Each structure stands twice: as structure tokens, then as C-alpha cells.
Short mmCIF file of N, CA and C in Angstrom, two decimals:
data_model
loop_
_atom_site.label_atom_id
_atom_site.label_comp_id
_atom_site.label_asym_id
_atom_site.label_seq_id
_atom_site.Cartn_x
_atom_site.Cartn_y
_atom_site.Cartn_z
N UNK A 1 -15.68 -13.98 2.58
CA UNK A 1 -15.50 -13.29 1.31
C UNK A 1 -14.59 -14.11 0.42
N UNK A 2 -14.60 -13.86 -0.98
CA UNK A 2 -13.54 -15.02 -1.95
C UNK A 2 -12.68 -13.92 -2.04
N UNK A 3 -11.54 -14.74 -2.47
CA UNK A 3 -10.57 -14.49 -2.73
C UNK A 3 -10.39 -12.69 -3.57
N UNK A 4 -11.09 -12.83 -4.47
CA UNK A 4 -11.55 -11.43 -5.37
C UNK A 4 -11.68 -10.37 -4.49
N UNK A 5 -12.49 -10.46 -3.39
CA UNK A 5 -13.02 -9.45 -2.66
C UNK A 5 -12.12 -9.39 -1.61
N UNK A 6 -11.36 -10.06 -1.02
CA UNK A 6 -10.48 -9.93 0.03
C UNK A 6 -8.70 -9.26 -0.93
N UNK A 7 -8.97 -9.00 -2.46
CA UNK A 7 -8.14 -8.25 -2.70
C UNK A 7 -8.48 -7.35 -3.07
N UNK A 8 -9.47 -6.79 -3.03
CA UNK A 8 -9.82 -5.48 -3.38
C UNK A 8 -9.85 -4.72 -2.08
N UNK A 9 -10.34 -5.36 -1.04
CA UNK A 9 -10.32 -4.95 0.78
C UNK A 9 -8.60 -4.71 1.22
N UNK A 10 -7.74 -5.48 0.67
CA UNK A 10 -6.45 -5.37 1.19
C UNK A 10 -5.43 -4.37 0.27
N UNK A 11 -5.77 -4.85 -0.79
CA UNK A 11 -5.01 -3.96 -2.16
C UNK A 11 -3.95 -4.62 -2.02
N UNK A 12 -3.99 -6.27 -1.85
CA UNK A 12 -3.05 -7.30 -1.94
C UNK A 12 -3.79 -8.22 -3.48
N UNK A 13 -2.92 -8.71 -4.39
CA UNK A 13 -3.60 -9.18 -5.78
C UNK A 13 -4.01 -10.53 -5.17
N UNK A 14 -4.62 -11.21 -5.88
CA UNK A 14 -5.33 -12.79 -5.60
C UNK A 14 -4.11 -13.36 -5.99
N UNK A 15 -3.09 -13.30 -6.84
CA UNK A 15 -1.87 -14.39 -7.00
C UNK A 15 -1.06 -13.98 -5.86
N UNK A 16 -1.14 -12.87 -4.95
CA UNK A 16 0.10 -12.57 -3.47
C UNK A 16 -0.93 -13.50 -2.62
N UNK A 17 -2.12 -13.11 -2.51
CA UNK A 17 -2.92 -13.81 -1.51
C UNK A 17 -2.52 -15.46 -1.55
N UNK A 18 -2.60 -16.18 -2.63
CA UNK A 18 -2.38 -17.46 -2.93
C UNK A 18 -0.64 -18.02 -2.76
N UNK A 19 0.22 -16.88 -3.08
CA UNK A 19 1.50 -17.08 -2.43
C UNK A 19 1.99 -17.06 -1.21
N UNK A 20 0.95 -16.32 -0.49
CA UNK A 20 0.87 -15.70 1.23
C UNK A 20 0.60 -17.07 1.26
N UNK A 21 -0.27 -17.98 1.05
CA UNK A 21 -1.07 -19.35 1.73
C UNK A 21 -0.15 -20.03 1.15
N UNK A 22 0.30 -20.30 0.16
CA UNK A 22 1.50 -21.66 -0.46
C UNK A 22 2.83 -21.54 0.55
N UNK A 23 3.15 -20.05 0.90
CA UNK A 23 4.42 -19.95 1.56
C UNK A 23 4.26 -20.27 3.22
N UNK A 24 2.94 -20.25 3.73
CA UNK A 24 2.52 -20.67 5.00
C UNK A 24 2.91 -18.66 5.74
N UNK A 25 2.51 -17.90 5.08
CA UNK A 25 2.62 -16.95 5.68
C UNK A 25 1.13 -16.57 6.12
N UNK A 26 0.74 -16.90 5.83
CA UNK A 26 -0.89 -16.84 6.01
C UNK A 26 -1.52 -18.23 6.69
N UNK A 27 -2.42 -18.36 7.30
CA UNK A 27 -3.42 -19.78 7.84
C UNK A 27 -3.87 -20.28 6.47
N UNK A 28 -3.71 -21.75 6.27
CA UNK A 28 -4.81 -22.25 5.18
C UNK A 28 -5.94 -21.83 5.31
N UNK A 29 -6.06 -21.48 4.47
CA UNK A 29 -7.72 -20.51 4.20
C UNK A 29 -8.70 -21.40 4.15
N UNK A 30 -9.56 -21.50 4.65
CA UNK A 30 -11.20 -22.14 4.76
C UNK A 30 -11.34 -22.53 3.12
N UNK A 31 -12.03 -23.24 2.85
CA UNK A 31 -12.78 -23.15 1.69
C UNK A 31 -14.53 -23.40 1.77
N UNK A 32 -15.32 -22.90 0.74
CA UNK A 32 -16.74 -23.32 0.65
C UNK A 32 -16.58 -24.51 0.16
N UNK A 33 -18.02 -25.27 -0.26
CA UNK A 33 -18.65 -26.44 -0.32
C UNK A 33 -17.83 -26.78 -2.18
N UNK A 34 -17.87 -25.31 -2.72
CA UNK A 34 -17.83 -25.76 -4.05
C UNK A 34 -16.18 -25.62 -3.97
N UNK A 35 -15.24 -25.07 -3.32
CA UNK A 35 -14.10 -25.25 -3.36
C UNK A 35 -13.30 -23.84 -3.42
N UNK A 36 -14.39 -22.91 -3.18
CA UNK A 36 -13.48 -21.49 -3.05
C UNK A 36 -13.01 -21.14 -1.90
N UNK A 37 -12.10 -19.98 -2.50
CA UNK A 37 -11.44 -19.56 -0.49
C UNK A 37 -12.46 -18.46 -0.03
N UNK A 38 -12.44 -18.96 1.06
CA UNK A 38 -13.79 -18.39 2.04
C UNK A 38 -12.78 -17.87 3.13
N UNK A 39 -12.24 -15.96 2.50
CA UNK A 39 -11.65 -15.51 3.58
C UNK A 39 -12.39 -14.67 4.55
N UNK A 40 -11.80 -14.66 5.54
CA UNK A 40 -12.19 -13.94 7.15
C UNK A 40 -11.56 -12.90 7.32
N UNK A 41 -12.21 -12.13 8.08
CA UNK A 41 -11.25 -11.27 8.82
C UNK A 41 -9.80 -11.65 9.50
N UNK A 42 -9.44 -12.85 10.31
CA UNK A 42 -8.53 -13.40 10.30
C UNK A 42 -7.62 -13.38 9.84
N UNK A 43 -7.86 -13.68 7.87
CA UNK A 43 -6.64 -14.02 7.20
C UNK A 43 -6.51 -12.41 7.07
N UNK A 44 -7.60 -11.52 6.48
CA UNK A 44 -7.03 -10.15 6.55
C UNK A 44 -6.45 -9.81 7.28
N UNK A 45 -6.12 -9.63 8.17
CA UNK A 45 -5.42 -9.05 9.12
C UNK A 45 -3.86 -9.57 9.18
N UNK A 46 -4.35 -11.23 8.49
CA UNK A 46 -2.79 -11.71 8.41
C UNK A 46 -2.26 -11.15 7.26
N UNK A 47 -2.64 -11.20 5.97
CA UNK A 47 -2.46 -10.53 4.81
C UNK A 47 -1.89 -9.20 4.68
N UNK A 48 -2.52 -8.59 5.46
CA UNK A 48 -2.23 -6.83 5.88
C UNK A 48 -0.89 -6.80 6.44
N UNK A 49 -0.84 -7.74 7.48
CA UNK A 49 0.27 -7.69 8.75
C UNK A 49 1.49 -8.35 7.45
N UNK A 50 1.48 -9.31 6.98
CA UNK A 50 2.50 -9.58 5.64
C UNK A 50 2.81 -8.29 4.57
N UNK A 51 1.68 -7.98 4.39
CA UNK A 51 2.03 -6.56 3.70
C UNK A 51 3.13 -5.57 4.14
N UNK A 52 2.90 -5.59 5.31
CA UNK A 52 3.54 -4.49 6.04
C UNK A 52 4.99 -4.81 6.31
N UNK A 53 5.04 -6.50 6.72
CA UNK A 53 6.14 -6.50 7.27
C UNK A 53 7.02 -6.73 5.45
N UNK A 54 6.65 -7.06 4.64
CA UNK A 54 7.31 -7.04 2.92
C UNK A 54 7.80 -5.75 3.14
N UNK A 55 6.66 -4.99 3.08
CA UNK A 55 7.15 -3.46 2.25
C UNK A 55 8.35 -2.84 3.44
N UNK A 56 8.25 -3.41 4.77
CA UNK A 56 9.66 -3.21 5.53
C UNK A 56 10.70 -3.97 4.93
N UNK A 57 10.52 -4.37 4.15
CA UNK A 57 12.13 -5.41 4.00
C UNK A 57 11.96 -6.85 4.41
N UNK A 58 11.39 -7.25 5.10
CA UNK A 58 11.57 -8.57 5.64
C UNK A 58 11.44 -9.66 4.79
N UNK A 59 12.38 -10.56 4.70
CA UNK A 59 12.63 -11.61 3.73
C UNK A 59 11.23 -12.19 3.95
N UNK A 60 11.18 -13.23 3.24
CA UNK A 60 10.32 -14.27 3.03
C UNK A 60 10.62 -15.46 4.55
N UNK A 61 11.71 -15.63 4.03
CA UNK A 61 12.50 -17.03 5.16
C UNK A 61 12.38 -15.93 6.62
N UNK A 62 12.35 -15.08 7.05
CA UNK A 62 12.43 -14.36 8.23
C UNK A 62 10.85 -13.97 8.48
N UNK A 63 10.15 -13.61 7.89
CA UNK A 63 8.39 -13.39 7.97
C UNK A 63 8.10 -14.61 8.43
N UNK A 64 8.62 -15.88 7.62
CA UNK A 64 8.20 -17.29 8.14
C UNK A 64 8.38 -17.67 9.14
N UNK A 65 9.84 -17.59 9.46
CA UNK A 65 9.98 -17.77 10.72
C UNK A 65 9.22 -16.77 12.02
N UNK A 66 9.00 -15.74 11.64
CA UNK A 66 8.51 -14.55 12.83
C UNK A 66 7.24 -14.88 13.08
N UNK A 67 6.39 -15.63 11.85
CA UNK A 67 5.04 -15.62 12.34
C UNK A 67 5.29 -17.15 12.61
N UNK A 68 6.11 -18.33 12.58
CA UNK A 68 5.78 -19.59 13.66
C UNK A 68 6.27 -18.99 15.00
N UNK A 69 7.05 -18.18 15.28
CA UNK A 69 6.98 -17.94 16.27
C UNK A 69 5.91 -17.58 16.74
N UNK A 70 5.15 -16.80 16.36
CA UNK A 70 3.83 -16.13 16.54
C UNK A 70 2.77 -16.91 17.14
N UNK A 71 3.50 -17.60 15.91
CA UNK A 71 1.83 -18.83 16.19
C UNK A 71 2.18 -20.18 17.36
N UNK A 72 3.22 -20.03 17.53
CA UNK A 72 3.72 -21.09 18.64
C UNK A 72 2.66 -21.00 20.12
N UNK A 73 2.59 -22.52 20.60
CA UNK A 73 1.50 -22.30 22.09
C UNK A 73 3.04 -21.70 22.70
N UNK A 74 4.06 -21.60 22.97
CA UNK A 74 5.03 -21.34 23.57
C UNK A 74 5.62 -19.57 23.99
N UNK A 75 5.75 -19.52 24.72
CA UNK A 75 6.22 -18.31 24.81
C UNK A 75 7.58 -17.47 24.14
N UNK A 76 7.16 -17.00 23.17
CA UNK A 76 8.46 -16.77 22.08
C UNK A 76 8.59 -15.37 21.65
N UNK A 77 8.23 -14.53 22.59
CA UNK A 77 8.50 -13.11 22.76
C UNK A 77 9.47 -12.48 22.98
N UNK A 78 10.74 -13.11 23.68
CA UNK A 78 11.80 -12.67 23.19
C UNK A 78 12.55 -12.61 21.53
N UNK A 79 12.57 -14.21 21.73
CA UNK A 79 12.38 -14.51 19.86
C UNK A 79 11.69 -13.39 18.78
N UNK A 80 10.70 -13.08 19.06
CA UNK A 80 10.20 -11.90 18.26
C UNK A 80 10.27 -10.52 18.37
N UNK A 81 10.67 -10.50 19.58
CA UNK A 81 11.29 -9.29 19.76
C UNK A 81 12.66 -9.11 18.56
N UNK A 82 13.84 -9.72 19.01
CA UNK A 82 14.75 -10.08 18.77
C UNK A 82 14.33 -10.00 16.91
N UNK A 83 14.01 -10.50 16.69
CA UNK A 83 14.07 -10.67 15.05
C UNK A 83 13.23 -9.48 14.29
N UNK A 84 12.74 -8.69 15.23
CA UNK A 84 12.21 -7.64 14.47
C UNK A 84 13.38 -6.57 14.99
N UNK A 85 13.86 -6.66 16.05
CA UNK A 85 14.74 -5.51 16.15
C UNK A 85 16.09 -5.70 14.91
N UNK A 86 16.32 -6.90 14.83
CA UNK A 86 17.16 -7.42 13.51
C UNK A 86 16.61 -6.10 12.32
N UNK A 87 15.31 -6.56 12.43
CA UNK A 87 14.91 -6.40 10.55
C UNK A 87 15.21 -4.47 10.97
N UNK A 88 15.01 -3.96 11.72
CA UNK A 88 15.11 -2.67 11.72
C UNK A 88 16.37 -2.54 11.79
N UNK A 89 17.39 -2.69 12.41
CA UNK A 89 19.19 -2.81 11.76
C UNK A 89 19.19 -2.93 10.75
N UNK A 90 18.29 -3.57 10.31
CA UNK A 90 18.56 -3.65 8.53
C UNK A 90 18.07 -2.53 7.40
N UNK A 91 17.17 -2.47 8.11
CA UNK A 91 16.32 -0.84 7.66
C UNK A 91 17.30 -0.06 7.86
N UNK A 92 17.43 -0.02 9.24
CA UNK A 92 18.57 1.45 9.33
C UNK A 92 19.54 1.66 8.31
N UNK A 93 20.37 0.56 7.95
CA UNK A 93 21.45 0.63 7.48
C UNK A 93 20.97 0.60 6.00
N UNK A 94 20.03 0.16 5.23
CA UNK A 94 19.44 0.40 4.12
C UNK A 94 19.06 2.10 4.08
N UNK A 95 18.56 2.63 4.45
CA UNK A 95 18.51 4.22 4.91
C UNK A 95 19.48 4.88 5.51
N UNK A 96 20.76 4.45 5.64
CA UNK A 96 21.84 5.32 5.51
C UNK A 96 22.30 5.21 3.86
N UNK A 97 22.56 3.78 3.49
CA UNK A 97 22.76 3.79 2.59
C UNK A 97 22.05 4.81 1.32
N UNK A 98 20.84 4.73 1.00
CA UNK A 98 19.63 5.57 0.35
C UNK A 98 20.16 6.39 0.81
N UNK A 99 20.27 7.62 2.24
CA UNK A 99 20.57 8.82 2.56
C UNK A 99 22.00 9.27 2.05
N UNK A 100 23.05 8.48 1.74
CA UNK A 100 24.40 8.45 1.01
C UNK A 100 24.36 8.63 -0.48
N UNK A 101 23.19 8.08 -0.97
CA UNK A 101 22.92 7.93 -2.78
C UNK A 101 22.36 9.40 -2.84
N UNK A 102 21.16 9.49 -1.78
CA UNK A 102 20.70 10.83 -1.61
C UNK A 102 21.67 11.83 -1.44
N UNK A 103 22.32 11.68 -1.09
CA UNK A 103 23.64 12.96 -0.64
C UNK A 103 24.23 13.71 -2.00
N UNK A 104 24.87 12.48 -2.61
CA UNK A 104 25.47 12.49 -3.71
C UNK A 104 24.79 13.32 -5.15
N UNK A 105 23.89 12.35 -5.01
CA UNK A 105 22.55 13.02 -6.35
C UNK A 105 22.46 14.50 -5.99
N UNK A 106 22.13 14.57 -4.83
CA UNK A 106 22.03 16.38 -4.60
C UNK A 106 23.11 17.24 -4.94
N UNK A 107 24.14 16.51 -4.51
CA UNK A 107 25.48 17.32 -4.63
C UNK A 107 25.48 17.53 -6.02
N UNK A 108 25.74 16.36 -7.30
CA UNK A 108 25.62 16.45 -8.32
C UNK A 108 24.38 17.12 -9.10
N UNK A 109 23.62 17.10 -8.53
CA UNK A 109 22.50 18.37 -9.29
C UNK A 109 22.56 19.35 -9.14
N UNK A 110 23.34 19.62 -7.69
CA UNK A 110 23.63 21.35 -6.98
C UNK A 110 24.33 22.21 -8.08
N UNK A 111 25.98 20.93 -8.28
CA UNK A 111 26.47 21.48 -8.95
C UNK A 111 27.13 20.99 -10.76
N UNK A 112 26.16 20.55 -11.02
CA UNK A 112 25.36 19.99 -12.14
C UNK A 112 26.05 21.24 -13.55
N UNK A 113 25.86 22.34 -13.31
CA UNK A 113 26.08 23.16 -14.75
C UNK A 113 27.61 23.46 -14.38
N UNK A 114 28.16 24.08 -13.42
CA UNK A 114 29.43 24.05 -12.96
C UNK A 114 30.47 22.74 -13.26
N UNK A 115 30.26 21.23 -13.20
CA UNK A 115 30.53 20.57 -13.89
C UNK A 115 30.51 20.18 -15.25
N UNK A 116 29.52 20.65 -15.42
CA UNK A 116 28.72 20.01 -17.16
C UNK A 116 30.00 20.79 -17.86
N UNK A 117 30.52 21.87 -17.70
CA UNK A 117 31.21 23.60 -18.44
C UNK A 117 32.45 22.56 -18.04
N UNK A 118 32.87 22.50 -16.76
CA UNK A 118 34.36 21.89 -17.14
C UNK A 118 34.69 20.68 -17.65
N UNK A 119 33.52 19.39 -17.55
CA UNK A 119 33.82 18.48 -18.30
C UNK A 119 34.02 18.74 -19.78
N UNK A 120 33.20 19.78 -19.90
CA UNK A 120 32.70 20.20 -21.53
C UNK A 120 33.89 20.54 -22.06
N UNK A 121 34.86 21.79 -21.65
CA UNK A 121 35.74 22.18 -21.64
C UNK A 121 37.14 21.47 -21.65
N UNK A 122 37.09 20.37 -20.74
CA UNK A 122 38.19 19.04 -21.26
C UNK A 122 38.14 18.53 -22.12
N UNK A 123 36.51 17.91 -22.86
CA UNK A 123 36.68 17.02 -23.74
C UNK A 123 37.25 17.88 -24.73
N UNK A 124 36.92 18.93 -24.96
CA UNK A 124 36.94 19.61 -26.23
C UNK A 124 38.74 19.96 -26.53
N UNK A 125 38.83 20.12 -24.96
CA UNK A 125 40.59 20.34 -25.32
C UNK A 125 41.42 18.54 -25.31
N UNK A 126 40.48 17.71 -25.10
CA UNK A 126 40.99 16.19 -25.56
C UNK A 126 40.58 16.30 -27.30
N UNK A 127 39.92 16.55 -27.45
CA UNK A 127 39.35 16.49 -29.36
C UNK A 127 40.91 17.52 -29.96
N UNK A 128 40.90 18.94 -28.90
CA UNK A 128 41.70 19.20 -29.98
C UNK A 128 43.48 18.88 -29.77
N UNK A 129 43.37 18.02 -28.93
CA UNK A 129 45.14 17.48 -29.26
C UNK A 129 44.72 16.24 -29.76
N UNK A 130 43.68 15.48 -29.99
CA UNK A 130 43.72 14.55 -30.51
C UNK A 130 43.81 15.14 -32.15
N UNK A 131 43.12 15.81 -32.62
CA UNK A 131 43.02 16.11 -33.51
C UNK A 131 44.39 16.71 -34.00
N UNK A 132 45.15 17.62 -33.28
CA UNK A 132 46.65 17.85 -33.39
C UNK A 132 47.57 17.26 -34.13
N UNK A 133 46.96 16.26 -33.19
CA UNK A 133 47.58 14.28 -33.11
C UNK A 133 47.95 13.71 -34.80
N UNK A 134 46.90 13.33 -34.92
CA UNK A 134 46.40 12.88 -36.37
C UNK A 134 47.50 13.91 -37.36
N UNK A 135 46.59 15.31 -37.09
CA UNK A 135 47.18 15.80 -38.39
C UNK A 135 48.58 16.17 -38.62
N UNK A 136 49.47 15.90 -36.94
CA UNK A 136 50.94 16.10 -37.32
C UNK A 136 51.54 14.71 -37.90
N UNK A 137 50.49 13.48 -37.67
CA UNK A 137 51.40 12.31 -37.53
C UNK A 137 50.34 12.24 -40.05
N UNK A 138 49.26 12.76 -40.32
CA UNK A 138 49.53 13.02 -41.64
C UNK A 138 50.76 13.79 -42.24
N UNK A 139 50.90 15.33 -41.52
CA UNK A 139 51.94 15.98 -41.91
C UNK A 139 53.14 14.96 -42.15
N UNK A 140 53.43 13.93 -41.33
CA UNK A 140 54.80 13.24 -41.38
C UNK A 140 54.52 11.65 -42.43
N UNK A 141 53.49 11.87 -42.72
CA UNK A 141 53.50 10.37 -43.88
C UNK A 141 53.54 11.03 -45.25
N UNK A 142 53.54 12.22 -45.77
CA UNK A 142 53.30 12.87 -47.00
C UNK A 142 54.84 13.16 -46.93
#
């Protein structure tokens, strides 16, 4: 399939597909006679599997490295073990974080009108000593 059709199959765009292959996250893609990419099931699956591991977080420089491991004749299953349990420490702690922003926002919407009334209520008593302000320090220039 070209390039076109292997992004409509993945719901990956033809400029990610072409960055997947420039960054070596993907196999150099086949080409036809006239010079198009002639993708496989293969690269889909690699494409997909990049998808997935992006929308987890995983850097660029760490995907790269996870899939030469991958692709190594060598046995590098600890190695990949190891670097995906990484990227999920990292998740975790990205989702405490989010669950902390989350905390907050709630709190502040909970109590959202209960604040709004006493901030409201300060400024207005800041306006009126400011205003105090002014007109005792006119009273004293006349």
C-alpha cells in the first residue's frame, strides 16, 4: 500500500509516517519501481506500535533506543524490560502530578462562589481606603 493509504489504515499522517522512517523508528520502507513507499503490514504494525509508545510519553531518543534493542540478533530483554518499566515511572509520576492539578481545579470550582464573594469583598474594601486615600491626601493640598 503507499504511503496515503497506510495513513488512513493507521490514523498516523504521511509527514509522521516519513518522520517514523527519517528517525529510524520504523524499517526503511520498500519502495516500487517508480519510487513510492510500498508499505506492508510490517511497517504497520511498526507505525501503530510507535503510536502507542508516543502517546505514552516515550521520548523520541528512548523509542530509538527500545526498538534497536528490539531489533538486535542479541538477547536484550532485560534491556527492554528495564526501559519500559522506566517510561511507566514516568507515567506514574506524570499522573500524580495531573491528579494534584486535578485536585486543586476541583477544590477551586467546589468552592468557586464562596471565594469569588470574599475576594470581591476585599477588593472593594481595597478601592475604598484607597479611595479614602486620595481624597484625604486632596483634602490636605487645598
Amino acid at each position: 500500500m503507499n504511503i496515503k493509504e497506510a495513513s488512513e489504515k493507521t490514523g498516523v499522517s504521511s509527514a509522521a509516517i516519513r518522520y517514523y522512517e527519517k528517525e529510524l523508528l520504523i524499517p526503511a520502507i520498500d519502495r516500487t519501481e517508480v519510487g513510492n513507499r510500498d508499505i506492508d503490514d510490517r511497517i504497520i504494525r511498526r507505525i501503530q506500535f510507535v503510536t502507542q509508545m508516543r502517546s505514552a510519553g516515550m521520548s523520541i531518543e528512548n523509542l530509538r533506543h527500545y526498538i534497536e534493542l528490539f531489533d538486535s540478533p542479541e538477547d536484550t530483554g532485560e534491556a527492554e524490560f528495564a526501559l519500559l518499566k522506566s517510561q511507566l515511572g514516568v507515567m506514574k509520576e506524570k499522573r500524580a502530578d495531573l491528579q494534584t492539578a486535578i485536585d486543586l481545579l476541583d477544590y477551586k470550582l467546589n468552592h468557586f462562589h464562596d471565594h469569588q464573594e470574599k475576594i470581591e469583598a476585599e477588593l472593594y474594601q481595597l478601592d475604598v481606603e484607597h479611595q479614602a486615600k486620595i481624597d484625604s491626601t486632596t483634602d490636605e493640598d487645598e
